[in-house]
mmCIF file of C-alpha atoms and ligand atoms in Angstrom:
data_model
loop_
_atom_site.group_PDB
_atom_site.id
_atom_site.type_symbol
_atom_site.label_atom_id
_atom_site.label_comp_id
_atom_site.label_asym_id
_atom_site.label_seq_id
_atom_site.Cartn_x
_atom_site.Cartn_y
_atom_site.Cartn_z
ATOM 1 C CA MET I 1 -21.470 14.896 -25.247
ATOM 2 C CA ILE I 2 -18.292 13.053 -26.194
ATOM 3 C CA ASN I 3 -17.248 15.396 -29.015
ATOM 4 C CA ASN I 4 -14.616 17.646 -26.693
ATOM 5 C CA TYR I 5 -12.917 14.699 -25.224
ATOM 6 C CA LYS I 6 -9.842 13.226 -26.727
ATOM 7 C CA LYS I 7 -8.622 9.980 -25.222
ATOM 8 C CA ILE I 8 -11.830 7.831 -24.132
ATOM 9 C CA VAL I 9 -12.144 4.347 -23.248
ATOM 10 C CA ILE I 10 -15.260 2.790 -23.759
ATOM 11 C CA LYS I 11 -15.862 -0.324 -21.447
ATOM 12 C CA ILE I 12 -18.254 -2.809 -22.910
ATOM 13 C CA GLY I 13 -20.681 -5.066 -20.195
ATOM 14 C CA SER I 14 -21.433 -8.319 -20.499
ATOM 15 C CA SER I 15 -25.043 -7.881 -20.757
ATOM 16 C CA SER I 16 -24.373 -5.377 -23.304
ATOM 17 C CA ILE I 17 -22.317 -7.635 -25.653
ATOM 18 C CA ILE I 18 -23.586 -10.964 -24.920
ATOM 19 C CA ASN I 19 -26.974 -12.166 -25.245
ATOM 20 C CA ASN I 20 -28.317 -13.213 -21.691
ATOM 21 C CA LYS I 21 -30.539 -16.668 -23.220
ATOM 22 C CA THR I 22 -28.204 -17.594 -25.945
ATOM 23 C CA LYS I 23 -25.022 -16.172 -24.678
ATOM 24 C CA LYS I 24 -23.823 -15.304 -27.915
ATOM 25 C CA ILE I 25 -22.247 -12.308 -29.473
ATOM 26 C CA ASN I 26 -25.063 -9.929 -29.321
ATOM 27 C CA SER I 27 -24.342 -9.094 -33.057
ATOM 28 C CA LYS I 28 -26.707 -6.466 -34.508
ATOM 29 C CA TRP I 29 -25.631 -4.465 -31.622
ATOM 30 C CA MET I 30 -21.941 -4.927 -32.205
ATOM 31 C CA THR I 31 -22.193 -3.739 -35.619
ATOM 32 C CA ARG I 32 -23.894 -0.853 -34.720
ATOM 33 C CA LEU I 33 -21.590 0.389 -32.037
ATOM 34 C CA CYS I 34 -18.532 -0.189 -34.424
ATOM 35 C CA LYS I 35 -19.693 2.424 -36.774
ATOM 36 C CA ASP I 36 -20.071 4.682 -34.173
ATOM 37 C CA ILE I 37 -16.893 3.950 -32.801
ATOM 38 C CA GLU I 38 -14.929 4.779 -36.705
ATOM 39 C CA LYS I 39 -16.891 8.142 -36.250
ATOM 40 C CA TYR I 40 -14.529 9.069 -33.070
ATOM 41 C CA HIS I 41 -11.401 6.777 -33.766
ATOM 42 C CA LYS I 42 -11.199 9.386 -36.447
ATOM 43 C CA ASP I 43 -10.079 12.077 -34.751
ATOM 44 C CA LYS I 44 -9.492 10.337 -31.062
ATOM 45 C CA ASN I 45 -7.634 7.457 -29.424
ATOM 46 C CA ILE I 46 -10.441 5.269 -28.470
ATOM 47 C CA ILE I 47 -9.396 2.123 -26.431
ATOM 48 C CA ILE I 48 -12.164 -0.944 -25.410
ATOM 49 C CA VAL I 49 -12.514 -2.689 -22.444
ATOM 50 C CA CYS I 50 -14.673 -5.441 -23.252
ATOM 51 C CA SER I 51 -16.290 -8.080 -21.082
ATOM 52 C CA GLY I 52 -17.968 -11.470 -22.105
ATOM 53 C CA ALA I 53 -14.974 -13.604 -22.162
ATOM 54 C CA ILE I 54 -16.529 -15.849 -19.367
ATOM 55 C CA ALA I 55 -20.268 -15.625 -20.693
ATOM 56 C CA LEU I 56 -19.168 -16.722 -23.938
ATOM 57 C CA GLY I 57 -16.845 -19.857 -23.011
ATOM 58 C CA SER I 58 -19.340 -21.107 -20.607
ATOM 59 C CA ASN I 59 -21.468 -23.191 -23.000
ATOM 60 C CA LEU I 60 -18.603 -25.077 -23.703
ATOM 61 C CA ILE I 61 -17.724 -25.435 -20.302
ATOM 62 C CA LYS I 62 -20.863 -26.338 -18.708
ATOM 63 C CA LYS I 63 -23.954 -26.333 -20.944
ATOM 64 C CA ASN I 64 -26.510 -24.063 -19.167
ATOM 65 C CA LYS I 65 -25.236 -24.284 -15.985
ATOM 66 C CA SER I 66 -23.822 -21.090 -14.196
ATOM 67 C CA LEU I 67 -19.979 -21.455 -13.883
ATOM 68 C CA THR I 68 -18.790 -21.233 -9.428
ATOM 69 C CA LYS I 69 -15.542 -22.820 -9.370
ATOM 70 C CA LEU I 70 -12.547 -20.756 -10.332
ATOM 71 C CA GLU I 71 -11.233 -23.011 -12.493
ATOM 72 C CA ASP I 72 -14.510 -23.392 -14.902
ATOM 73 C CA LYS I 73 -14.199 -19.665 -15.364
ATOM 74 C CA GLN I 74 -10.573 -19.492 -15.966
ATOM 75 C CA ALA I 75 -11.172 -22.274 -18.662
ATOM 76 C CA ALA I 76 -14.788 -20.552 -20.196
ATOM 77 C CA ALA I 77 -12.361 -17.501 -20.282
ATOM 78 C CA SER I 78 -9.839 -18.868 -22.533
ATOM 79 C CA VAL I 79 -12.327 -20.351 -24.836
ATOM 80 C CA GLY I 80 -14.397 -17.116 -25.109
ATOM 81 C CA GLN I 81 -11.230 -14.646 -25.374
ATOM 82 C CA ILE I 82 -10.464 -15.952 -28.514
ATOM 83 C CA GLU I 83 -14.101 -15.554 -30.077
ATOM 84 C CA LEU I 84 -14.199 -12.230 -28.407
ATOM 85 C CA ALA I 85 -11.307 -11.386 -30.208
ATOM 86 C CA HIS I 86 -12.096 -12.050 -33.406
ATOM 87 C CA GLN I 87 -15.273 -10.617 -33.373
ATOM 88 C CA TRP I 88 -13.454 -7.428 -32.830
ATOM 89 C CA ARG I 89 -11.307 -7.696 -35.528
ATOM 90 C CA GLN I 90 -13.649 -8.796 -38.275
ATOM 91 C CA ASN I 91 -16.376 -5.914 -37.202
ATOM 92 C CA LEU I 92 -13.575 -3.241 -36.780
ATOM 93 C CA LYS I 93 -11.983 -4.609 -40.072
ATOM 94 C CA GLU I 94 -15.258 -3.451 -42.120
ATOM 95 C CA HIS I 95 -14.487 0.092 -40.999
ATOM 96 C CA LYS I 96 -10.332 -0.785 -41.642
ATOM 97 C CA ILE I 97 -9.729 -0.327 -38.515
ATOM 98 C CA ASN I 98 -6.735 -2.469 -36.709
ATOM 99 C CA ILE I 99 -7.118 -3.558 -32.919
ATOM 100 C CA ALA I 100 -5.173 -5.778 -30.478
ATOM 101 C CA GLN I 101 -5.398 -7.694 -27.576
ATOM 102 C CA VAL I 102 -3.782 -6.679 -24.615
ATOM 103 C CA LEU I 103 -4.964 -8.940 -21.283
ATOM 104 C CA LEU I 104 -3.817 -7.650 -17.881
ATOM 105 C CA THR I 105 -3.661 -9.004 -14.663
ATOM 106 C CA LEU I 106 -4.246 -6.977 -11.259
ATOM 107 C CA GLU I 107 -0.285 -6.627 -10.830
ATOM 108 C CA ASP I 108 -0.283 -4.923 -13.965
ATOM 109 C CA SER I 109 -1.901 -1.836 -12.711
ATOM 110 C CA GLU I 110 -0.577 -2.294 -9.069
ATOM 111 C CA VAL I 111 3.151 -2.870 -9.614
ATOM 112 C CA ARG I 112 4.692 0.226 -10.478
ATOM 113 C CA ARG I 113 7.405 -1.119 -12.681
ATOM 114 C CA ARG I 114 4.746 -3.384 -14.624
ATOM 115 C CA TYR I 115 2.029 -0.199 -14.686
ATOM 116 C CA LEU I 116 4.981 1.861 -16.575
ATOM 117 C CA ASN I 117 5.502 -1.264 -18.827
ATOM 118 C CA ALA I 118 1.710 -1.632 -19.665
ATOM 119 C CA ARG I 119 1.082 2.218 -20.304
ATOM 120 C CA LYS I 120 4.205 2.416 -22.979
ATOM 121 C CA THR I 121 2.793 -0.783 -24.835
ATOM 122 C CA ILE I 122 -0.885 0.876 -24.672
ATOM 123 C CA ASN I 123 0.628 3.980 -25.917
ATOM 124 C CA THR I 124 2.367 2.682 -28.800
ATOM 125 C CA LEU I 125 -0.445 1.471 -29.983
ATOM 126 C CA LEU I 126 -2.424 4.283 -30.117
ATOM 127 C CA THR I 127 0.461 6.542 -31.672
ATOM 128 C CA ASN I 128 0.004 3.768 -34.185
ATOM 129 C CA LYS I 129 -3.665 3.781 -34.577
ATOM 130 C CA ILE I 130 -4.284 0.348 -33.715
ATOM 131 C CA ILE I 131 -7.467 0.088 -30.771
ATOM 132 C CA PRO I 132 -6.395 -1.856 -28.184
ATOM 133 C CA VAL I 133 -9.320 -4.352 -26.920
ATOM 134 C CA VAL I 134 -8.417 -4.942 -23.195
ATOM 135 C CA ASN I 135 -10.095 -7.454 -20.822
ATOM 136 C CA GLU I 136 -8.653 -8.921 -17.305
ATOM 137 C CA ASN I 137 -6.203 -12.038 -18.293
ATOM 138 C CA ASP I 138 -9.181 -14.264 -16.632
ATOM 139 C CA THR I 139 -7.376 -17.554 -17.357
ATOM 140 C CA VAL I 140 -4.543 -16.917 -15.150
ATOM 141 C CA ALA I 141 -6.028 -14.432 -12.727
ATOM 142 C CA THR I 142 -6.594 -16.266 -9.554
ATOM 143 C CA GLU I 143 -9.704 -15.194 -6.546
ATOM 144 C CA GLU I 144 -7.322 -13.067 -4.621
ATOM 145 C CA ILE I 145 -5.523 -11.369 -7.316
ATOM 146 C CA ARG I 146 -7.954 -10.271 -9.772
ATOM 147 C CA TYR I 147 -10.128 -7.164 -10.179
ATOM 148 C CA GLY I 148 -12.956 -9.662 -10.677
ATOM 149 C CA ASP I 149 -15.166 -7.040 -12.648
ATOM 150 C CA ASN I 150 -13.970 -4.536 -15.950
ATOM 151 C CA ASP I 151 -15.190 -1.338 -14.438
ATOM 152 C CA ARG I 152 -12.371 -0.803 -12.061
ATOM 153 C CA LEU I 153 -9.823 -2.577 -14.720
ATOM 154 C CA ALA I 154 -11.085 0.050 -17.154
ATOM 155 C CA ALA I 155 -10.680 2.888 -14.681
ATOM 156 C CA ARG I 156 -7.089 1.782 -13.942
ATOM 157 C CA VAL I 157 -6.156 1.623 -18.011
ATOM 158 C CA ALA I 158 -7.838 5.282 -17.804
ATOM 159 C CA GLN I 159 -5.307 6.541 -15.568
ATOM 160 C CA MET I 160 -2.656 4.571 -17.149
ATOM 161 C CA ILE I 161 -2.976 6.283 -20.693
ATOM 162 C CA ASP I 162 -4.347 9.745 -19.080
ATOM 163 C CA ALA I 163 -7.311 9.284 -20.573
ATOM 164 C CA ASP I 164 -10.446 12.337 -20.416
ATOM 165 C CA LEU I 165 -13.394 10.244 -20.581
ATOM 166 C CA LEU I 166 -14.399 6.568 -19.407
ATOM 167 C CA ILE I 167 -17.723 5.511 -20.977
ATOM 168 C CA LEU I 168 -19.279 2.524 -19.399
ATOM 169 C CA LEU I 169 -21.770 1.282 -21.510
ATOM 170 C CA SER I 170 -24.513 -0.926 -19.270
ATOM 171 C CA ASP I 171 -27.832 -1.502 -18.985
ATOM 172 C CA VAL I 172 -29.096 1.500 -17.160
ATOM 173 C CA ASP I 173 -29.361 4.577 -18.092
ATOM 174 C CA GLY I 174 -27.246 6.060 -15.391
ATOM 175 C CA PHE I 175 -26.779 6.536 -11.511
ATOM 176 C CA TYR I 176 -30.375 6.212 -9.874
ATOM 177 C CA ASP I 177 -30.593 7.393 -6.178
ATOM 178 C CA LYS I 178 -32.699 3.852 -5.640
ATOM 179 C CA ASN I 179 -32.501 0.563 -7.636
ATOM 180 C CA PRO I 180 -34.818 1.908 -10.633
ATOM 181 C CA THR I 181 -35.554 -1.858 -11.410
ATOM 182 C CA LYS I 182 -37.045 -2.454 -8.015
ATOM 183 C CA ASN I 183 -38.385 1.142 -7.037
ATOM 184 C CA LYS I 184 -40.820 2.893 -9.425
ATOM 185 C CA ASP I 185 -39.417 6.707 -7.765
ATOM 186 C CA ALA I 186 -36.007 6.132 -8.164
ATOM 187 C CA LYS I 187 -34.678 9.457 -9.815
ATOM 188 C CA LYS I 188 -31.500 9.693 -11.977
ATOM 189 C CA ILE I 189 -28.834 11.598 -10.794
ATOM 190 C CA SER I 190 -27.388 13.459 -14.661
ATOM 191 C CA GLU I 191 -24.291 14.906 -13.028
ATOM 192 C CA ILE I 192 -21.961 14.402 -10.126
ATOM 193 C CA PHE I 193 -19.363 16.625 -8.865
ATOM 194 C CA LYS I 194 -18.335 14.343 -5.992
ATOM 195 C CA ILE I 195 -18.356 10.762 -4.814
ATOM 196 C CA THR I 196 -20.108 10.949 -0.800
ATOM 197 C CA ARG I 197 -20.957 7.936 1.274
ATOM 198 C CA SER I 198 -24.491 8.189 0.711
ATOM 199 C CA ILE I 199 -23.482 7.776 -3.063
ATOM 200 C CA GLU I 200 -21.525 4.739 -2.139
ATOM 201 C CA GLN I 201 -24.770 3.648 -0.095
ATOM 202 C CA MET I 202 -27.223 4.183 -3.131
ATOM 203 C CA ALA I 203 -24.764 2.394 -5.270
ATOM 204 C CA ASN I 204 -24.699 -0.803 -2.931
ATOM 205 C CA SER I 205 -28.363 -2.117 -4.063
ATOM 206 C CA GLN I 206 -27.818 -2.167 -7.709
ATOM 207 C CA THR I 207 -26.386 -4.970 -9.757
ATOM 208 C CA SER I 208 -26.681 -6.401 -13.277
ATOM 209 C CA SER I 209 -27.888 -9.500 -14.611
ATOM 210 C CA LEU I 210 -24.546 -11.107 -16.589
ATOM 211 C CA GLY I 211 -21.753 -8.660 -15.833
ATOM 212 C CA SER I 212 -19.800 -8.832 -12.258
ATOM 213 C CA GLY I 213 -19.499 -5.503 -11.331
ATOM 214 C CA GLY I 214 -23.065 -4.019 -10.670
ATOM 215 C CA MET I 215 -23.245 -0.097 -9.392
ATOM 216 C CA THR I 216 -20.572 -0.359 -6.811
ATOM 217 C CA THR I 217 -17.954 -1.376 -8.927
ATOM 218 C CA LYS I 218 -19.353 1.434 -11.359
ATOM 219 C CA ILE I 219 -19.282 4.015 -8.597
ATOM 220 C CA SER I 220 -15.429 3.034 -7.398
ATOM 221 C CA ALA I 221 -14.605 3.793 -11.128
ATOM 222 C CA ALA I 222 -15.793 6.952 -11.219
ATOM 223 C CA LYS I 223 -14.086 7.544 -8.411
ATOM 224 C CA ILE I 224 -10.791 6.113 -9.730
ATOM 225 C CA CYS I 225 -11.002 8.339 -12.836
ATOM 226 C CA MET I 226 -12.302 11.429 -10.823
ATOM 227 C CA ASN I 227 -8.711 11.230 -8.984
ATOM 228 C CA ASN I 228 -7.297 11.862 -12.180
ATOM 229 C CA GLY I 229 -9.416 14.826 -13.949
ATOM 230 C CA CYS I 230 -10.870 11.806 -15.935
ATOM 231 C CA ASP I 231 -15.004 12.488 -16.173
ATOM 232 C CA THR I 232 -16.834 8.806 -16.393
ATOM 233 C CA ILE I 233 -20.281 8.543 -18.225
ATOM 234 C CA ILE I 234 -22.449 5.625 -17.081
ATOM 235 C CA THR I 235 -25.310 4.951 -20.108
ATOM 236 C CA ASN I 236 -27.444 2.273 -21.362
ATOM 237 C CA SER I 237 -26.014 0.493 -24.632
ATOM 238 C CA ALA I 238 -29.206 -0.381 -25.340
ATOM 239 C CA LYS I 239 -29.521 2.475 -27.838
ATOM 240 C CA LYS I 240 -29.658 2.778 -31.664
ATOM 241 C CA GLN I 241 -26.178 4.706 -31.796
ATOM 242 C CA PRO I 242 -24.489 3.719 -28.532
ATOM 243 C CA LEU I 243 -22.195 6.549 -28.483
ATOM 244 C CA ASN I 244 -23.741 9.272 -30.661
ATOM 245 C CA SER I 245 -26.517 9.508 -29.003
ATOM 246 C CA ILE I 246 -24.964 9.864 -25.785
ATOM 247 C CA ASN I 247 -27.361 12.702 -24.309
ATOM 248 C CA ARG I 248 -27.649 14.076 -20.732
ATOM 249 C CA THR I 249 -31.296 12.222 -20.367
ATOM 250 C CA ASN I 250 -29.981 8.913 -20.928
ATOM 251 C CA SER I 251 -26.605 8.957 -19.118
ATOM 252 C CA SER I 252 -25.118 10.014 -15.337
ATOM 253 C CA ILE I 253 -21.795 11.716 -16.089
ATOM 254 C CA PHE I 254 -19.365 11.997 -13.039
ATOM 255 C CA ILE I 255 -17.464 15.023 -13.606
ATOM 256 C CA ALA I 256 -13.428 14.991 -12.295
ATOM 257 C CA SER I 257 -12.036 17.561 -10.094
ATOM 258 C CA LYS I 258 -9.177 18.922 -12.232
ATOM 259 C CA ASN I 259 -6.397 17.856 -9.642
ATOM 260 C CA SER I 260 -2.509 18.327 -10.354
ATOM 261 C CA SER I 261 -0.997 15.866 -8.059
ATOM 262 C CA SER I 262 1.775 13.977 -9.740
ATOM 263 C CA SER I 263 1.113 10.448 -11.837
ATOM 264 C CA ARG I 264 3.448 8.944 -9.031
ATOM 265 C CA LYS I 265 1.250 10.356 -6.419
ATOM 266 C CA GLN I 266 -2.352 9.328 -8.605
ATOM 267 C CA TRP I 267 -1.229 5.861 -9.086
ATOM 268 C CA LEU I 268 -1.003 5.305 -5.461
ATOM 269 C CA LEU I 269 -3.974 6.990 -4.901
ATOM 270 C CA ASN I 270 -6.036 4.626 -6.680
ATOM 271 C CA HIS I 271 -3.689 1.306 -5.675
ATOM 272 C CA LEU I 272 -6.721 -1.390 -5.045
ATOM 273 C CA HIS I 273 -4.871 -3.996 -3.237
ATOM 274 C CA PRO I 274 -2.605 -2.190 -0.435
ATOM 275 C CA SER I 275 -0.630 -5.045 1.124
ATOM 276 C CA GLY I 276 -0.475 -3.633 4.816
ATOM 277 C CA PHE I 277 -1.386 -0.931 7.339
ATOM 278 C CA ILE I 278 -0.143 0.990 9.781
ATOM 279 C CA LYS I 279 -2.356 2.751 12.599
ATOM 280 C CA ILE I 280 -0.838 6.397 13.869
ATOM 281 C CA ASP I 281 -1.265 8.506 16.819
ATOM 282 C CA GLU I 282 -2.677 12.312 16.880
ATOM 283 C CA GLY I 283 0.551 13.454 16.259
ATOM 284 C CA ALA I 284 1.308 12.091 12.963
ATOM 285 C CA HIS I 285 -1.879 12.443 11.945
ATOM 286 C CA LYS I 286 -1.177 16.449 11.958
ATOM 287 C CA ALA I 287 2.185 15.900 10.493
ATOM 288 C CA ILE I 288 0.914 14.467 7.610
ATOM 289 C CA LYS I 289 -1.923 17.097 7.277
ATOM 290 C CA ASN I 290 1.184 19.516 7.106
ATOM 291 C CA ASN I 291 2.566 17.248 4.142
ATOM 292 C CA LYS I 292 5.125 15.849 6.311
ATOM 293 C CA SER I 293 6.823 12.313 6.440
ATOM 294 C CA LEU I 294 5.339 9.562 8.586
ATOM 295 C CA LEU I 295 8.287 8.784 11.674
ATOM 296 C CA PRO I 296 8.333 5.540 13.130
ATOM 297 C CA ALA I 297 7.425 7.756 16.532
ATOM 298 C CA GLY I 298 4.044 8.406 15.241
ATOM 299 C CA VAL I 299 2.914 4.778 13.897
ATOM 300 C CA ILE I 300 1.048 2.789 16.908
ATOM 301 C CA GLU I 301 0.470 -0.781 15.366
ATOM 302 C CA VAL I 302 1.458 -2.764 11.556
ATOM 303 C CA GLY I 303 -0.220 -5.134 10.375
ATOM 304 C CA GLY I 304 -1.022 -7.514 7.351
ATOM 305 C CA LYS I 305 2.320 -8.428 4.839
ATOM 306 C CA PHE I 306 4.564 -6.449 3.219
ATOM 307 C CA SER I 307 8.098 -5.622 2.239
ATOM 308 C CA ARG I 308 9.923 -2.558 1.412
ATOM 309 C CA GLY I 309 8.736 -0.577 -1.580
ATOM 310 C CA ASP I 310 5.316 -2.083 -1.006
ATOM 311 C CA VAL I 311 1.942 0.162 -0.621
ATOM 312 C CA ILE I 312 0.317 0.274 2.712
ATOM 313 C CA SER I 313 -2.577 1.635 3.865
ATOM 314 C CA VAL I 314 -2.457 4.494 6.495
ATOM 315 C CA TYR I 315 -5.236 4.338 9.354
ATOM 316 C CA TYR I 316 -6.424 7.605 11.741
ATOM 317 C CA PRO I 317 -7.534 6.749 14.553
ATOM 318 C CA LYS I 318 -8.546 3.272 14.306
ATOM 319 C CA LYS I 319 -10.654 2.622 11.541
ATOM 320 C CA GLU I 320 -10.335 5.439 9.180
ATOM 321 C CA LYS I 321 -8.434 5.296 6.335
ATOM 322 C CA VAL I 322 -6.494 8.751 5.638
ATOM 323 C CA ALA I 323 -3.693 8.150 3.714
ATOM 324 C CA ILE I 324 -1.770 5.314 1.531
ATOM 325 C CA GLY I 325 2.151 5.315 0.990
ATOM 326 C CA ILE I 326 5.263 3.069 -0.123
ATOM 327 C CA SER I 327 6.747 1.463 3.004
ATOM 328 C CA ALA I 328 10.597 2.168 3.595
ATOM 329 C CA TYR I 329 10.852 -0.938 5.688
ATOM 330 C CA ASP I 330 9.177 -4.091 5.504
ATOM 331 C CA ILE I 331 6.799 -5.621 8.335
ATOM 332 C CA TYR I 332 9.603 -7.220 10.518
ATOM 333 C CA GLU I 333 11.863 -4.118 10.588
ATOM 334 C CA ALA I 334 8.356 -1.819 11.203
ATOM 335 C CA ARG I 335 7.348 -3.716 13.916
ATOM 336 C CA LYS I 336 10.473 -3.241 15.674
ATOM 337 C CA ILE I 337 10.953 0.048 15.477
ATOM 338 C CA ILE I 338 7.525 1.678 15.658
ATOM 339 C CA GLY I 339 6.851 4.037 18.514
ATOM 340 C CA LYS I 340 10.952 4.546 18.267
ATOM 341 C CA LYS I 341 12.686 7.948 18.025
ATOM 342 C CA SER I 342 14.560 7.808 14.153
ATOM 343 C CA LYS I 343 18.080 7.759 15.623
ATOM 344 C CA GLU I 344 17.299 4.525 17.036
ATOM 345 C CA ILE I 345 16.840 2.957 14.023
ATOM 346 C CA SER I 346 20.516 2.018 13.212
ATOM 347 C CA LYS I 347 20.814 0.441 16.594
ATOM 348 C CA ILE I 348 17.702 -1.701 16.758
ATOM 349 C CA LEU I 349 18.038 -3.044 12.896
ATOM 350 C CA GLY I 350 21.662 -2.999 13.143
ATOM 351 C CA TYR I 351 22.131 -1.002 10.436
ATOM 352 C CA GLU I 352 21.062 2.830 8.884
ATOM 353 C CA GLY I 353 17.957 2.877 7.454
ATOM 354 C CA ARG I 354 15.665 5.802 6.634
ATOM 355 C CA ASP I 355 14.152 8.253 9.145
ATOM 356 C CA GLU I 356 10.885 7.946 7.956
ATOM 357 C CA ILE I 357 8.516 4.976 7.251
ATOM 358 C CA ILE I 358 7.024 6.496 4.403
ATOM 359 C CA HIS I 359 8.495 9.215 3.014
ATOM 360 C CA LYS I 360 6.440 12.462 2.037
ATOM 361 C CA ASP I 361 6.978 12.063 -1.242
ATOM 362 C CA ASP I 362 5.796 8.419 -1.247
ATOM 363 C CA LEU I 363 2.531 9.678 0.448
ATOM 364 C CA VAL I 364 -0.789 10.977 -0.278
ATOM 365 C CA ARG I 365 -3.795 11.466 1.408
ATOM 366 C CA THR I 366 -7.052 9.746 1.142
ATOM 367 C CA ILE I 367 -9.447 12.447 2.903
HETATM 368 N N1 LIG D 1 -13.670 -10.366 -17.660
HETATM 369 C C1 LIG D 1 -14.810 -10.645 -17.623
HETATM 370 C C2 LIG D 1 -14.889 -11.464 -18.685
HETATM 371 O O1 LIG D 1 -14.378 -11.186 -20.085
HETATM 372 C C3 LIG D 1 -15.759 -9.935 -17.193
HETATM 373 C C4 LIG D 1 -15.962 -9.273 -16.076
HETATM 374 C C5 LIG D 1 -16.881 -8.157 -15.300
HETATM 375 O O2 LIG D 1 -18.186 -9.086 -15.385
HETATM 376 O O3 LIG D 1 -16.624 -6.804 -15.475
HETATM 377 O O4 LIG D 1 -15.644 -12.669 -18.973
#
C-alpha cells in the first residue's frame, strides 16, 4: 500500500515501542521495523517521529508510579530520550543507515520563521540520506506551549517537508465507528475522504494505553495532512512486518484532497494555537467568502493576547470559526479601530496603518 509514496513520515506511538509492563524498549519489534525501514529507505525519504521518552525515563524518576507533575515528565523525558536515540542509532546502524536527533517545540511549527528554519534542517538531512528521528523537546516544553501528543507533531512535520504519506503506527487496526475494545459490533472504516463532525465524534471515545494521544489526536493529525495533500494511514504496529504488510484490512487510510493553496496558507490553516480572535459581522463574512480582506469596520469584537503579525482566529456568527489569519494590528490597536472606517485609522491611532485588519493574502477560510 505504501510503494507509490515518496516522502513518508512514520509516527511510532509509545505503546508500540515500549513494553507496557517493563517500560523497556520492545527490541524484537524494533528489529523487525528497522528491516522494513531499510527496504523503503532505498528509494524514498523516511522521517521517524518516535514517542516513548517519558515512558522510558519514568522508571528512573518515580519507580512504578505514573507521572503526573510536569517537572517529573520533563525529567523523565531527558532520561528516556537518550535511550531512545541510542536504540535508533544502534538498530539502524545494522542496516548502514545514519540517523539524526531532531527535538522540536510547538513554536518550531507555529512561528513561521522557526518553521522555515526547522524545514531547512530536516530537508538537508534528507538530502544527505540521513533519517531524522523527531520527538517533542519534552524537557523544556511546558503545559501551555506543547503539542503534548506526537500525532499532531508528526502531522506538522509531514506538512513542513511536503511529505505525501503519514503512517501512524499504533495499537489499533485503524479507525472504527465505535471504540472496538468496548463494542463488539464496531466497524472499521477503511477509506475516509473527509473528516466530518461525526467522524470527530466517533474518535472521541477511543484512547490508547501508554501514549497521550488516542484517536482524537490521530484524527486531528489526519486533518492537518489532508489539507496538505498528504495521505494518512492508521495501522496496528503489532504485525510481523509493521510497514511491509500494511493492507486495506489492517489499516484505515485518510485520502488527502489535492488542493493547491500556497504553502504559507497551508501553514496558516493548520496553526495549532492562535494567539487571539476576532468576531465579524455579516458584511465582513460575505467579504471573506469573496476572497476579500477583512476591514476593521466589519469586526465586532476582539479577544485574546496578540501582537502585530500574530495568528488569530475569525469567528462568525458568535461561535463558528470561519477563518484564520495574520493580524496587521496588536490587540490594543485593534480594540480602538474595530467598527471604524479604514480612513479613520490614522486619526485614531496617530499614525498611518494598514486599511485591513487581516489582508486577504494573510487570510484563509477554514470552512
Ligand atoms: N513526546 C512524548 C514522549 O516521547 C510522547 C507523546 C505522545 O505520547 O504522543 O514520551
